[in-house]
Short mmCIF file of N, CA and C in Angstrom, two decimals:
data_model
loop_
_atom_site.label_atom_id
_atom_site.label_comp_id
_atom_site.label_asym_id
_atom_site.label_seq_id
_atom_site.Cartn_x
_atom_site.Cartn_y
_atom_site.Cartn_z
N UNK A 1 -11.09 10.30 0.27
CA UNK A 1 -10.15 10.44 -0.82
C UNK A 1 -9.42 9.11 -1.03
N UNK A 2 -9.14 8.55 -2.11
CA UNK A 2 -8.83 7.19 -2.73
C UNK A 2 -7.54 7.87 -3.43
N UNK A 3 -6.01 6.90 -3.61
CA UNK A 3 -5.28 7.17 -4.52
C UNK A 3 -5.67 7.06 -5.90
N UNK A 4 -5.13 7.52 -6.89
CA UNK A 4 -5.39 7.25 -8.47
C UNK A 4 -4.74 6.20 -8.64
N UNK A 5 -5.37 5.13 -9.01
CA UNK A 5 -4.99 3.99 -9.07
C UNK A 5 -5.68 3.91 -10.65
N UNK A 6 -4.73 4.11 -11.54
CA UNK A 6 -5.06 4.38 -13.40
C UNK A 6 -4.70 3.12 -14.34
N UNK A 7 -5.55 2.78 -15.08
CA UNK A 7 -5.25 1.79 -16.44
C UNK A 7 -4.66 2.56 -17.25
N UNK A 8 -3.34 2.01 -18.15
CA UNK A 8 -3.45 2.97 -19.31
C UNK A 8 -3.03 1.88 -20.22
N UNK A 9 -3.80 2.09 -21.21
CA UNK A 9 -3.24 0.86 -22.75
C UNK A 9 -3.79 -0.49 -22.37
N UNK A 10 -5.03 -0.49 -21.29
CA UNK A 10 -5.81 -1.81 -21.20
C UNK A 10 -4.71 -2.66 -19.64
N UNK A 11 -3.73 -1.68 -19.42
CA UNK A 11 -2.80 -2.94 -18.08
C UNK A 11 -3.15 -1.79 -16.89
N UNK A 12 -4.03 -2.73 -16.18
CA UNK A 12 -4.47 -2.37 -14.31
C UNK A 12 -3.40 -2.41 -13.93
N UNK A 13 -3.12 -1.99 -13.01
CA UNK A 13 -2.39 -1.89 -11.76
C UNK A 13 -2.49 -2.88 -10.96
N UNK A 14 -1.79 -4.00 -10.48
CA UNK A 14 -1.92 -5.03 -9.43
C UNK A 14 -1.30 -4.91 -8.22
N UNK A 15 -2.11 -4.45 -6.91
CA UNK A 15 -1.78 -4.11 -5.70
C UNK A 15 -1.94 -5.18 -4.70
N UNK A 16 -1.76 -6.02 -4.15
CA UNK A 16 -1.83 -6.88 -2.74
C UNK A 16 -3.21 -6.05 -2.23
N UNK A 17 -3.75 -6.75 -1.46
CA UNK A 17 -4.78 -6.52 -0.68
C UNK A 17 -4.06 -5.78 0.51
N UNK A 18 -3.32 -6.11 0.81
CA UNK A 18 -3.06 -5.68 2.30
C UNK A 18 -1.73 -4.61 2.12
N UNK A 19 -1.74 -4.40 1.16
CA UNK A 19 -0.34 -3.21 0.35
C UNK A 19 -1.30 -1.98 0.95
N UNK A 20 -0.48 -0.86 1.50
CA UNK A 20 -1.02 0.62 1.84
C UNK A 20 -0.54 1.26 0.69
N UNK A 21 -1.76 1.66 0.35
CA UNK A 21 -1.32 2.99 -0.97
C UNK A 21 -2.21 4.25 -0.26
N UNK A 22 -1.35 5.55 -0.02
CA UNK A 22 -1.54 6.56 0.59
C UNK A 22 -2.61 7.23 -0.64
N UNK A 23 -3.11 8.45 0.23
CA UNK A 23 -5.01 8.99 -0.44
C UNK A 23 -4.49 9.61 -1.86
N UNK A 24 -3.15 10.05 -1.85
CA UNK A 24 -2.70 10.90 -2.58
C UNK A 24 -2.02 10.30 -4.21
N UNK A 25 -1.12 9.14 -3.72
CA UNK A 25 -0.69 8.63 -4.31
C UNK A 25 -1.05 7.95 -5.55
N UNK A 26 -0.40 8.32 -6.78
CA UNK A 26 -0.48 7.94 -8.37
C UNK A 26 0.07 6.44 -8.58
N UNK A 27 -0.63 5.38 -8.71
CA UNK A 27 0.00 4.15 -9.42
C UNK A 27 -1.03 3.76 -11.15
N UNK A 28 -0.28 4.07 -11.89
CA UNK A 28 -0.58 4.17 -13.24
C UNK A 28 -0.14 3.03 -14.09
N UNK A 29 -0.75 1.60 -15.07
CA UNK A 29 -0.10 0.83 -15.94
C UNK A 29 -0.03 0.00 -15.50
N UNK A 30 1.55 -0.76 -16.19
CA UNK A 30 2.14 -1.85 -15.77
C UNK A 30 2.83 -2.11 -14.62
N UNK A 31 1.83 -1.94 -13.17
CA UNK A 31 2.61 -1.63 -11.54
C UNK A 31 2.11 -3.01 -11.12
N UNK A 32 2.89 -3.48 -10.60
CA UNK A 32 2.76 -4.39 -9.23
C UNK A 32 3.13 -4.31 -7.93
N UNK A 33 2.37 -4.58 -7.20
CA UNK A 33 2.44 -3.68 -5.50
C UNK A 33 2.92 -4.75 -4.63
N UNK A 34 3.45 -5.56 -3.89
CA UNK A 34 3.72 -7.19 -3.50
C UNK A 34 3.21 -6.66 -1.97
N UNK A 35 2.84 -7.89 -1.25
CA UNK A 35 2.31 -7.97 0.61
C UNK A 35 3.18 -6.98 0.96
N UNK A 36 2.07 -6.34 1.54
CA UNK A 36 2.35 -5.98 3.12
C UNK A 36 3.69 -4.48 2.55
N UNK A 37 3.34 -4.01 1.19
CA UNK A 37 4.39 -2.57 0.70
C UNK A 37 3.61 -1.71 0.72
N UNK A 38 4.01 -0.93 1.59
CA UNK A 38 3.34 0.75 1.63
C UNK A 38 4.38 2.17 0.26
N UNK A 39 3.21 2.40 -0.48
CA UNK A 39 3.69 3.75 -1.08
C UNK A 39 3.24 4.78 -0.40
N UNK A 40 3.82 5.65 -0.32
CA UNK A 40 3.18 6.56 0.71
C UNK A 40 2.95 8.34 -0.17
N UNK A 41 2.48 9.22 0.69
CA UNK A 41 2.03 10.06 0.26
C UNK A 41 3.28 11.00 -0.52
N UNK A 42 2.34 11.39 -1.64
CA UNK A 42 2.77 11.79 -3.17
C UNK A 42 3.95 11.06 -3.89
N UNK A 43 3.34 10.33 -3.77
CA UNK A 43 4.28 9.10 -4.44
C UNK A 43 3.61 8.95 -5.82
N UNK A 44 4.71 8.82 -7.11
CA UNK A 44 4.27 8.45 -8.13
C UNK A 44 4.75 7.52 -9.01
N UNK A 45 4.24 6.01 -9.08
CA UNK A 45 4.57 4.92 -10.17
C UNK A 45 3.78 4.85 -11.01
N UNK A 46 4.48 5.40 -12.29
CA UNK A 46 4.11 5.33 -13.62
C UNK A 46 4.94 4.32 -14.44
N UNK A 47 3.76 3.33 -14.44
CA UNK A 47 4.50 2.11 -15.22
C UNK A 47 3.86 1.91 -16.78
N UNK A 48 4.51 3.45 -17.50
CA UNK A 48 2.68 3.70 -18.47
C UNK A 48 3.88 3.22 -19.51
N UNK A 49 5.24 2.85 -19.96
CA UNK A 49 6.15 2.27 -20.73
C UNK A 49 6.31 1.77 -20.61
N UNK A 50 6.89 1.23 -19.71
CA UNK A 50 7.68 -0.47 -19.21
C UNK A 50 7.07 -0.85 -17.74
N UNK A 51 7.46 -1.72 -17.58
CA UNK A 51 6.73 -2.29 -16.27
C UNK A 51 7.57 -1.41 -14.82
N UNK A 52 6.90 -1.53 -13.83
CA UNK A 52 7.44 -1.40 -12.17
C UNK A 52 6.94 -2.83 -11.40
N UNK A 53 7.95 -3.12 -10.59
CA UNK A 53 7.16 -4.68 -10.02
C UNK A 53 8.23 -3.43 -8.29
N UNK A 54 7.07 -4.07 -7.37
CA UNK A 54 7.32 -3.54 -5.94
C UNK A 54 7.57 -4.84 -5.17
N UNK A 55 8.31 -5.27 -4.59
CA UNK A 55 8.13 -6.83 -4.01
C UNK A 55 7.59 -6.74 -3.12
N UNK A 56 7.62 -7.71 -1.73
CA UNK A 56 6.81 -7.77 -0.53
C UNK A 56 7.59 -6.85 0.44
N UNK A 57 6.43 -6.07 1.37
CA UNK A 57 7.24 -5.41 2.57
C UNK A 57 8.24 -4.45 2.17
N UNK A 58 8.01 -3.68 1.26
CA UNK A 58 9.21 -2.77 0.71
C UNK A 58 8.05 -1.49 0.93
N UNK A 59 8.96 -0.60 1.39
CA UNK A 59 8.29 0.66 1.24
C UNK A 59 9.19 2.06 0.63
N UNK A 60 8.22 2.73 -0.49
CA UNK A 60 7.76 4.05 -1.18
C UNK A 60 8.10 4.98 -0.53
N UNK A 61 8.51 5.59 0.44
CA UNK A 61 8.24 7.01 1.32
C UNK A 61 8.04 8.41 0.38
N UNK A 62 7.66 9.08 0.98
CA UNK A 62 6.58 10.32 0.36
C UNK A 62 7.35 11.50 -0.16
N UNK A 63 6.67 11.39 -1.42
CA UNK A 63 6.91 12.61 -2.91
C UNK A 63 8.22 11.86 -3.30
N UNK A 64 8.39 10.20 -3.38
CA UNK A 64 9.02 9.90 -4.64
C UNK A 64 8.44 9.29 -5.43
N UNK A 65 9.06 9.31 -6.85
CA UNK A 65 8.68 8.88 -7.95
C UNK A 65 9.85 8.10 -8.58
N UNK A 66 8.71 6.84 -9.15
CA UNK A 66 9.80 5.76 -10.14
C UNK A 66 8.77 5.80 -11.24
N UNK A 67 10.02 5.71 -12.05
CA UNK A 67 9.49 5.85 -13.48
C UNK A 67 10.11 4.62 -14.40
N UNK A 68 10.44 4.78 -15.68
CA UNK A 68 10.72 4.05 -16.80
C UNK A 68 11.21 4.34 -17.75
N UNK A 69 12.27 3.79 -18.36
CA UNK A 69 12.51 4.18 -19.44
C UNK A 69 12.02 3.03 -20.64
N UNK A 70 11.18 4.08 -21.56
CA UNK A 70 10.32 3.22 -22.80
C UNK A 70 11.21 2.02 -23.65
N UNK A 71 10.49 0.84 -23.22
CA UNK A 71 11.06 -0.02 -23.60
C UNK A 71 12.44 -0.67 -23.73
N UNK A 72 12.87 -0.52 -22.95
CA UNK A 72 14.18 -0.44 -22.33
C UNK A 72 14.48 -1.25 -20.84
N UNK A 73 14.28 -0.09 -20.11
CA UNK A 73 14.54 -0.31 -18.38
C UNK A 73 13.01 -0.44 -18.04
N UNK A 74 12.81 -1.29 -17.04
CA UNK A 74 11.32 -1.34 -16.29
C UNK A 74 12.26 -0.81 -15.10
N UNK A 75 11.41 -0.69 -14.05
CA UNK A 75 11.89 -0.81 -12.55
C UNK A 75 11.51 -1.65 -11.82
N UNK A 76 12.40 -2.47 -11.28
CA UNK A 76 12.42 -3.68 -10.19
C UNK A 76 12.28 -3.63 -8.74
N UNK A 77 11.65 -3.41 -8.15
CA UNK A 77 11.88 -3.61 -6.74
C UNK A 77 12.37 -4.60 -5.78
N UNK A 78 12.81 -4.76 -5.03
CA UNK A 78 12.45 -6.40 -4.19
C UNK A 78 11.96 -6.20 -3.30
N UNK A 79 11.91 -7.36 -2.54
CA UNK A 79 11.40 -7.31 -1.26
C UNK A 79 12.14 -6.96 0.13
N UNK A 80 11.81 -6.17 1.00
CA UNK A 80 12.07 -5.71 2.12
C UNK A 80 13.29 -4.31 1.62
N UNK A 81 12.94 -3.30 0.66
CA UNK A 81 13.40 -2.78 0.37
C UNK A 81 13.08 -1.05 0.81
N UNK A 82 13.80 -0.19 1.12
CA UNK A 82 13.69 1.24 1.65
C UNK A 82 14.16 2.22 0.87
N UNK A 83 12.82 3.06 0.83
CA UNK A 83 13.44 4.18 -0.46
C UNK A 83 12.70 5.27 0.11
N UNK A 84 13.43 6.22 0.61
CA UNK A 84 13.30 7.57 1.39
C UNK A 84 12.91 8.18 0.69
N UNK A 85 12.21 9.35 1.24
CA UNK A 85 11.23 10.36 1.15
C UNK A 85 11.65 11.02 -0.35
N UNK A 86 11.67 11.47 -1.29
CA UNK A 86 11.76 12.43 -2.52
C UNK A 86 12.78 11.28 -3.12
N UNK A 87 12.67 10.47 -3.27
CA UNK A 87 13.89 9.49 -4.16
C UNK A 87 13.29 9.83 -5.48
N UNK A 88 14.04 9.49 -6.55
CA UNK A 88 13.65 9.45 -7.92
C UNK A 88 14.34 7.55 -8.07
N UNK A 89 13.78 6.65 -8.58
CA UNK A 89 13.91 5.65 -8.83
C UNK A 89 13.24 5.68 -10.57
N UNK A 90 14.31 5.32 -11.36
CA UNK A 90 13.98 5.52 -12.69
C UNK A 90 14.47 4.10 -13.28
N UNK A 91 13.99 3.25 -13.81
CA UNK A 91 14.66 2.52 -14.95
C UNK A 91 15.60 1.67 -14.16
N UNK A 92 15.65 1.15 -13.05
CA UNK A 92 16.37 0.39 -12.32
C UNK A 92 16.17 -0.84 -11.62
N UNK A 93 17.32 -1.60 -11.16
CA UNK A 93 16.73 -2.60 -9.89
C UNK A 93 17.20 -2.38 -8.32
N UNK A 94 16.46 -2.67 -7.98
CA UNK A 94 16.43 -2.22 -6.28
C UNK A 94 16.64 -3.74 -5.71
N UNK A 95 17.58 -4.54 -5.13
CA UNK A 95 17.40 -5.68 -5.13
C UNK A 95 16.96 -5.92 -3.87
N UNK A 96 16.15 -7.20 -3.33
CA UNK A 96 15.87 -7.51 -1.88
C UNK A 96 16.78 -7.05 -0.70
N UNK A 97 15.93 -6.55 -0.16
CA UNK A 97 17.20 -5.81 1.74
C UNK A 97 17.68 -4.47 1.08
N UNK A 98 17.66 -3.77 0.03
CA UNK A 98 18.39 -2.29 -0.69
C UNK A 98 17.94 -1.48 -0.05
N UNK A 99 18.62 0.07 0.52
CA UNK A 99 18.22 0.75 0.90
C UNK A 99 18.76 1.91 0.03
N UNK A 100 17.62 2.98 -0.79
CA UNK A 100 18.03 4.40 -0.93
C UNK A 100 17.39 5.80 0.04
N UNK A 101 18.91 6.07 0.24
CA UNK A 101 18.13 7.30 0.96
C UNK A 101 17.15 8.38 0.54
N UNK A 102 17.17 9.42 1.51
CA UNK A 102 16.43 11.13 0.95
C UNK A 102 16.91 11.24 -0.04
N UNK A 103 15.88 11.62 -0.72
CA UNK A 103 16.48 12.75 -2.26
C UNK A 103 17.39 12.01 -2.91
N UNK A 104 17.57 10.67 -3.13
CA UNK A 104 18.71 9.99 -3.77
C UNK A 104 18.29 9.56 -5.09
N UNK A 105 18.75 10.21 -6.51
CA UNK A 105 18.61 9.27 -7.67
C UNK A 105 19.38 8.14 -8.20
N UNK A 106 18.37 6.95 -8.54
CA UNK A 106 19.18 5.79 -9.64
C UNK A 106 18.66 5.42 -10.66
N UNK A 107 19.61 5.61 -11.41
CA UNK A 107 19.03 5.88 -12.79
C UNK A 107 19.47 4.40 -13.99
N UNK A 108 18.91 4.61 -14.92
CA UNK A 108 18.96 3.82 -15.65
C UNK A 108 19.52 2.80 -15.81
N UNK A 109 19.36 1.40 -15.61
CA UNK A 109 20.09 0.14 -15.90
C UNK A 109 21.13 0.54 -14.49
N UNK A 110 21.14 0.90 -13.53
CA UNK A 110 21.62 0.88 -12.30
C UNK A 110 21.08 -0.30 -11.45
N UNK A 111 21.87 -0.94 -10.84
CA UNK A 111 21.34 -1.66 -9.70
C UNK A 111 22.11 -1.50 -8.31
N UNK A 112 21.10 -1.58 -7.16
CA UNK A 112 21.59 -1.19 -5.84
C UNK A 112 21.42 -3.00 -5.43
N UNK A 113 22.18 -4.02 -5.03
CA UNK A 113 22.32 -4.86 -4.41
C UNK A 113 21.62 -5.10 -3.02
N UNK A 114 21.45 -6.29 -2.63
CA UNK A 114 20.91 -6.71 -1.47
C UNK A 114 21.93 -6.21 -0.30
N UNK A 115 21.47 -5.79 0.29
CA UNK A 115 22.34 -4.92 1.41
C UNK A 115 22.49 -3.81 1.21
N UNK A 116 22.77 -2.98 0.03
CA UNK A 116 23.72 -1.99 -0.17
C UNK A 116 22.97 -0.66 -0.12
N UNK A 117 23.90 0.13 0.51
CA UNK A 117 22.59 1.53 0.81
C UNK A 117 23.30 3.02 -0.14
N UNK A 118 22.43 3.64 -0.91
CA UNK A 118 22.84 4.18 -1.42
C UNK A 118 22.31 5.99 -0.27
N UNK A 119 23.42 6.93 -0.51
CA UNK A 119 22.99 7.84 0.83
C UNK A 119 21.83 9.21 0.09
N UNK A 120 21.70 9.65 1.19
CA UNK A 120 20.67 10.68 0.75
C UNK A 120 21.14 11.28 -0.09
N UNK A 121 20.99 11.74 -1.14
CA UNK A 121 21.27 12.79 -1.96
C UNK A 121 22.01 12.57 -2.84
N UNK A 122 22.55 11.21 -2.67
CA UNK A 122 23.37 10.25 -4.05
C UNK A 122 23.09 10.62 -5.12
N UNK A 123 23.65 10.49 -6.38
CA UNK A 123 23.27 10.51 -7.62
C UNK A 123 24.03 9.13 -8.32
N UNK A 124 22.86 8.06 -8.34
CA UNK A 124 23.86 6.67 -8.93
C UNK A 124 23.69 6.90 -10.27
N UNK A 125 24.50 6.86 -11.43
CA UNK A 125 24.53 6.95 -12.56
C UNK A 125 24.09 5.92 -13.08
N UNK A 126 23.53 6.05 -14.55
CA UNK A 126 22.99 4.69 -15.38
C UNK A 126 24.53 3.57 -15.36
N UNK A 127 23.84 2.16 -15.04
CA UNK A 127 24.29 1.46 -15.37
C UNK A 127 25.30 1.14 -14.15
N UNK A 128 25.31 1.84 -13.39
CA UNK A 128 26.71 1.67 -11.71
C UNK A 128 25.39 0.23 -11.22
N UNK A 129 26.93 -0.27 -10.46
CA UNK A 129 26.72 -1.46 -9.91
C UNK A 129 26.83 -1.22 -8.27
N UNK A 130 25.90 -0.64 -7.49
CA UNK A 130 26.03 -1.02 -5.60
C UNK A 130 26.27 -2.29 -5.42
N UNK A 131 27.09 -2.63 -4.56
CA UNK A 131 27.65 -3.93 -4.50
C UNK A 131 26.99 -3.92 -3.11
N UNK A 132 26.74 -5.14 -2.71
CA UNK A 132 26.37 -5.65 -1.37
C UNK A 132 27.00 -5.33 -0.31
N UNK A 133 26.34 -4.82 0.74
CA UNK A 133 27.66 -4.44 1.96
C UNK A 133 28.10 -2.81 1.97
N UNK A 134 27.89 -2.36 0.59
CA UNK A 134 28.60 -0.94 0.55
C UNK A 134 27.49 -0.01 0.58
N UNK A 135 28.47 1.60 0.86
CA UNK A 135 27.68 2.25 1.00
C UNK A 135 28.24 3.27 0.28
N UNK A 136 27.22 3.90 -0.78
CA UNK A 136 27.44 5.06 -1.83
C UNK A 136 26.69 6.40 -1.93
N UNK A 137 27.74 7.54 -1.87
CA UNK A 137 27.49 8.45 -1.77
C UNK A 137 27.84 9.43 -2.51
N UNK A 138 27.52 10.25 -2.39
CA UNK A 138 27.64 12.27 -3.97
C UNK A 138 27.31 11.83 -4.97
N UNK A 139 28.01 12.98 -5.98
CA UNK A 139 27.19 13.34 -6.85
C UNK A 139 28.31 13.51 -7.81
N UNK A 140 28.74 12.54 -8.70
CA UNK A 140 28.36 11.09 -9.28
C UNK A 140 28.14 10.33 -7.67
N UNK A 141 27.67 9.33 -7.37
CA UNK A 141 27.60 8.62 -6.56
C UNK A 141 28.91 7.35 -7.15
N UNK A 142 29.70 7.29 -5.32
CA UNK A 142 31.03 6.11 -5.56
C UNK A 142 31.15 5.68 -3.96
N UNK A 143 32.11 4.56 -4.52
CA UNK A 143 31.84 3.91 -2.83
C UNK A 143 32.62 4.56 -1.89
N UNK A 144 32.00 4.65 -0.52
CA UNK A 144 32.49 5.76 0.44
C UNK A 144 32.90 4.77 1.53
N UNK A 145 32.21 3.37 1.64
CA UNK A 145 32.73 2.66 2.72
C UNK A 145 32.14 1.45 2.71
N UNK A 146 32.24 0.49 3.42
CA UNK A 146 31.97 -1.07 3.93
C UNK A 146 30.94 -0.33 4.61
N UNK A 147 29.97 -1.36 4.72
CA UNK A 147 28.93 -1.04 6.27
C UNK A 147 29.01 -1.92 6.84
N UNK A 148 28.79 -1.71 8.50
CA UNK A 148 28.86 -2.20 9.20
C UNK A 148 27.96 -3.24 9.67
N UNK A 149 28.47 -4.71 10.22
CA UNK A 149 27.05 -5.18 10.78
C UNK A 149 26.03 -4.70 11.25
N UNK A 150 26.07 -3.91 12.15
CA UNK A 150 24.91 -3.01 12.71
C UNK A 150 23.95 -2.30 11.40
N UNK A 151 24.45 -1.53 10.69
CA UNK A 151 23.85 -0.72 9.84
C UNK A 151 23.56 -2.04 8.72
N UNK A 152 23.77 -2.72 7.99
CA UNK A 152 23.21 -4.22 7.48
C UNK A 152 22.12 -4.16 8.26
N UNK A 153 21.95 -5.26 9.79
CA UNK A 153 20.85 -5.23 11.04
C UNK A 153 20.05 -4.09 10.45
N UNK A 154 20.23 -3.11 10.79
CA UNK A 154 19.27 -2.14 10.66
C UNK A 154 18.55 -1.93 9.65
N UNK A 155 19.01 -2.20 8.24
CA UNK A 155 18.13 -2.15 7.04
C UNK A 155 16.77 -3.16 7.50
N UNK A 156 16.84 -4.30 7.53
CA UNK A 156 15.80 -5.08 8.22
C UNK A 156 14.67 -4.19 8.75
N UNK A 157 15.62 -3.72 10.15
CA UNK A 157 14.59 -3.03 10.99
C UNK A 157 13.64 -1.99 10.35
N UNK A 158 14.20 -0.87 9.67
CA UNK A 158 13.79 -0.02 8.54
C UNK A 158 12.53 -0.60 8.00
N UNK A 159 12.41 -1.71 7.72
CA UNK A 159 11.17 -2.29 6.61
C UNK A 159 10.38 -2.45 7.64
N UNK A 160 10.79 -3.18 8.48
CA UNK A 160 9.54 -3.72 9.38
C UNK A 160 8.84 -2.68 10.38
N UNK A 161 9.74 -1.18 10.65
CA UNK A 161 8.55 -0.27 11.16
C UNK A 161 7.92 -0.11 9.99
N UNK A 162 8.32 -0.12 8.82
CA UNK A 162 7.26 0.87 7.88
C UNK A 162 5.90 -0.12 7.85
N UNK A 163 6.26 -1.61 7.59
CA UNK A 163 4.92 -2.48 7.60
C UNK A 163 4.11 -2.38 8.76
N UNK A 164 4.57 -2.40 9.83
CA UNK A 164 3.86 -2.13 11.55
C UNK A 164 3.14 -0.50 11.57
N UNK A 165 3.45 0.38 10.97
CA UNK A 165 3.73 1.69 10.37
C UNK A 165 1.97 1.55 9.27
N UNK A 166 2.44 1.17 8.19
CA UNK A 166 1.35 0.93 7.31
C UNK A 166 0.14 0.01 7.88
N UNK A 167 0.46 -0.93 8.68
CA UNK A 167 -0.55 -1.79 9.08
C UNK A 167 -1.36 -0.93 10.18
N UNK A 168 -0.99 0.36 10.70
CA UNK A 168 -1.90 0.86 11.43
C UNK A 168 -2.46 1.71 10.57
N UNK A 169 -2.17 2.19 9.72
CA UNK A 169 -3.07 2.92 8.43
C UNK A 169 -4.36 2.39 7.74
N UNK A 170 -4.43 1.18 8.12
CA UNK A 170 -4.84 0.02 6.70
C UNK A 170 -6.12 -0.14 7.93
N UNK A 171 -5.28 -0.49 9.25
CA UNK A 171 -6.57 -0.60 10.38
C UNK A 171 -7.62 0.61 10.87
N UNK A 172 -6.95 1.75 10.34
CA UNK A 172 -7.64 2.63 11.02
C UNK A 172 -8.71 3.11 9.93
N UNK A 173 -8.49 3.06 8.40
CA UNK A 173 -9.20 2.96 7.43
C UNK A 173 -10.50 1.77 7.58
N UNK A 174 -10.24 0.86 8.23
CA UNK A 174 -11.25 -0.36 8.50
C UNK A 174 -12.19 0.41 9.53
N UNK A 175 -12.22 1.23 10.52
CA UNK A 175 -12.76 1.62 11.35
C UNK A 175 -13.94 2.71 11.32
#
């Protein structure tokens, strides 16, 4: 079993060679996948309106979906970025080092900053600004606290099991 990896309107999908895309997983359009980023199972990027760009070493976790808003918002990823299991990522930027939790939506013209972790089950509204360092939580999603050096540290760590994580996927498929 192969993910659906779909053209639509003549624009492929551009994945890294060494990017893990799970058996299940939908990447549709205007997607870009960057080194060494795992999407993982039931994951869906539909970049069939505006673009999705994934940077390097950022990982997808399983049954979320980023989408787009038509001509408008693309979705941005960066690099070394964490987005937990059922996220909805719509129409946004995710900037390098960002972490969203479980079940957390950000929506339209939202951006989550380098550092800044938004919590499980957040709801960031169109257009909110995560500031670096902070950490945002409920529903509206607002800032709940500073994070700590440690929890900063740890976003890091976060990316790099998932690549060590994906890179045994990618090897065992070679076998």
């Amino acid at each position: 079993m192969k993910p659906l990896i779909r053209t639509y309107k003549g624009t492929e999908p551009k994945i890294a060679k060494d990017a893990f895309i799970a058996e299940n997983a939908v990447v549709i359009g205007d997607v870009e996948i960057g080194e060494q980023s795992s999407i993982w199972y039931g994951c869906v990027l539909r970049g069939d309106v505006e673009k999705i760009r994934v940077g390097k070493r950022s990982n997808i976790q399983d049954g979320t979906i980023v989408h787009v808003t038509a001509d408008k918002f693309g979705t941005y990823i960066g690099d070394d970025v964490l987005v937990g299991h059922n996220a909805v990522i719509h129409g946004c930027t995710l900037k390098d080092g960002a972490f969203v939790g479980m079940g957390a939506i950000v929506l339209d013209g939202a951006v989550v900053e380098t550092g800044a972790m938004v919590a499980a089950g957040a709801l960031v509204t169109p257009g909110k600004v995560v500031k670096s360092g902070e950490l945002w939580g409920g529903n509206p999603a607002k800032k709940m606290r500073d994070l700590t050096e440690e929890q900063i540290a740890g976003l890091k760590q976060g990316t790099d099991h998932y690549v060590d994580v994906a890179s045994n996927y990618l090897n065992e498929e070679k076998s």
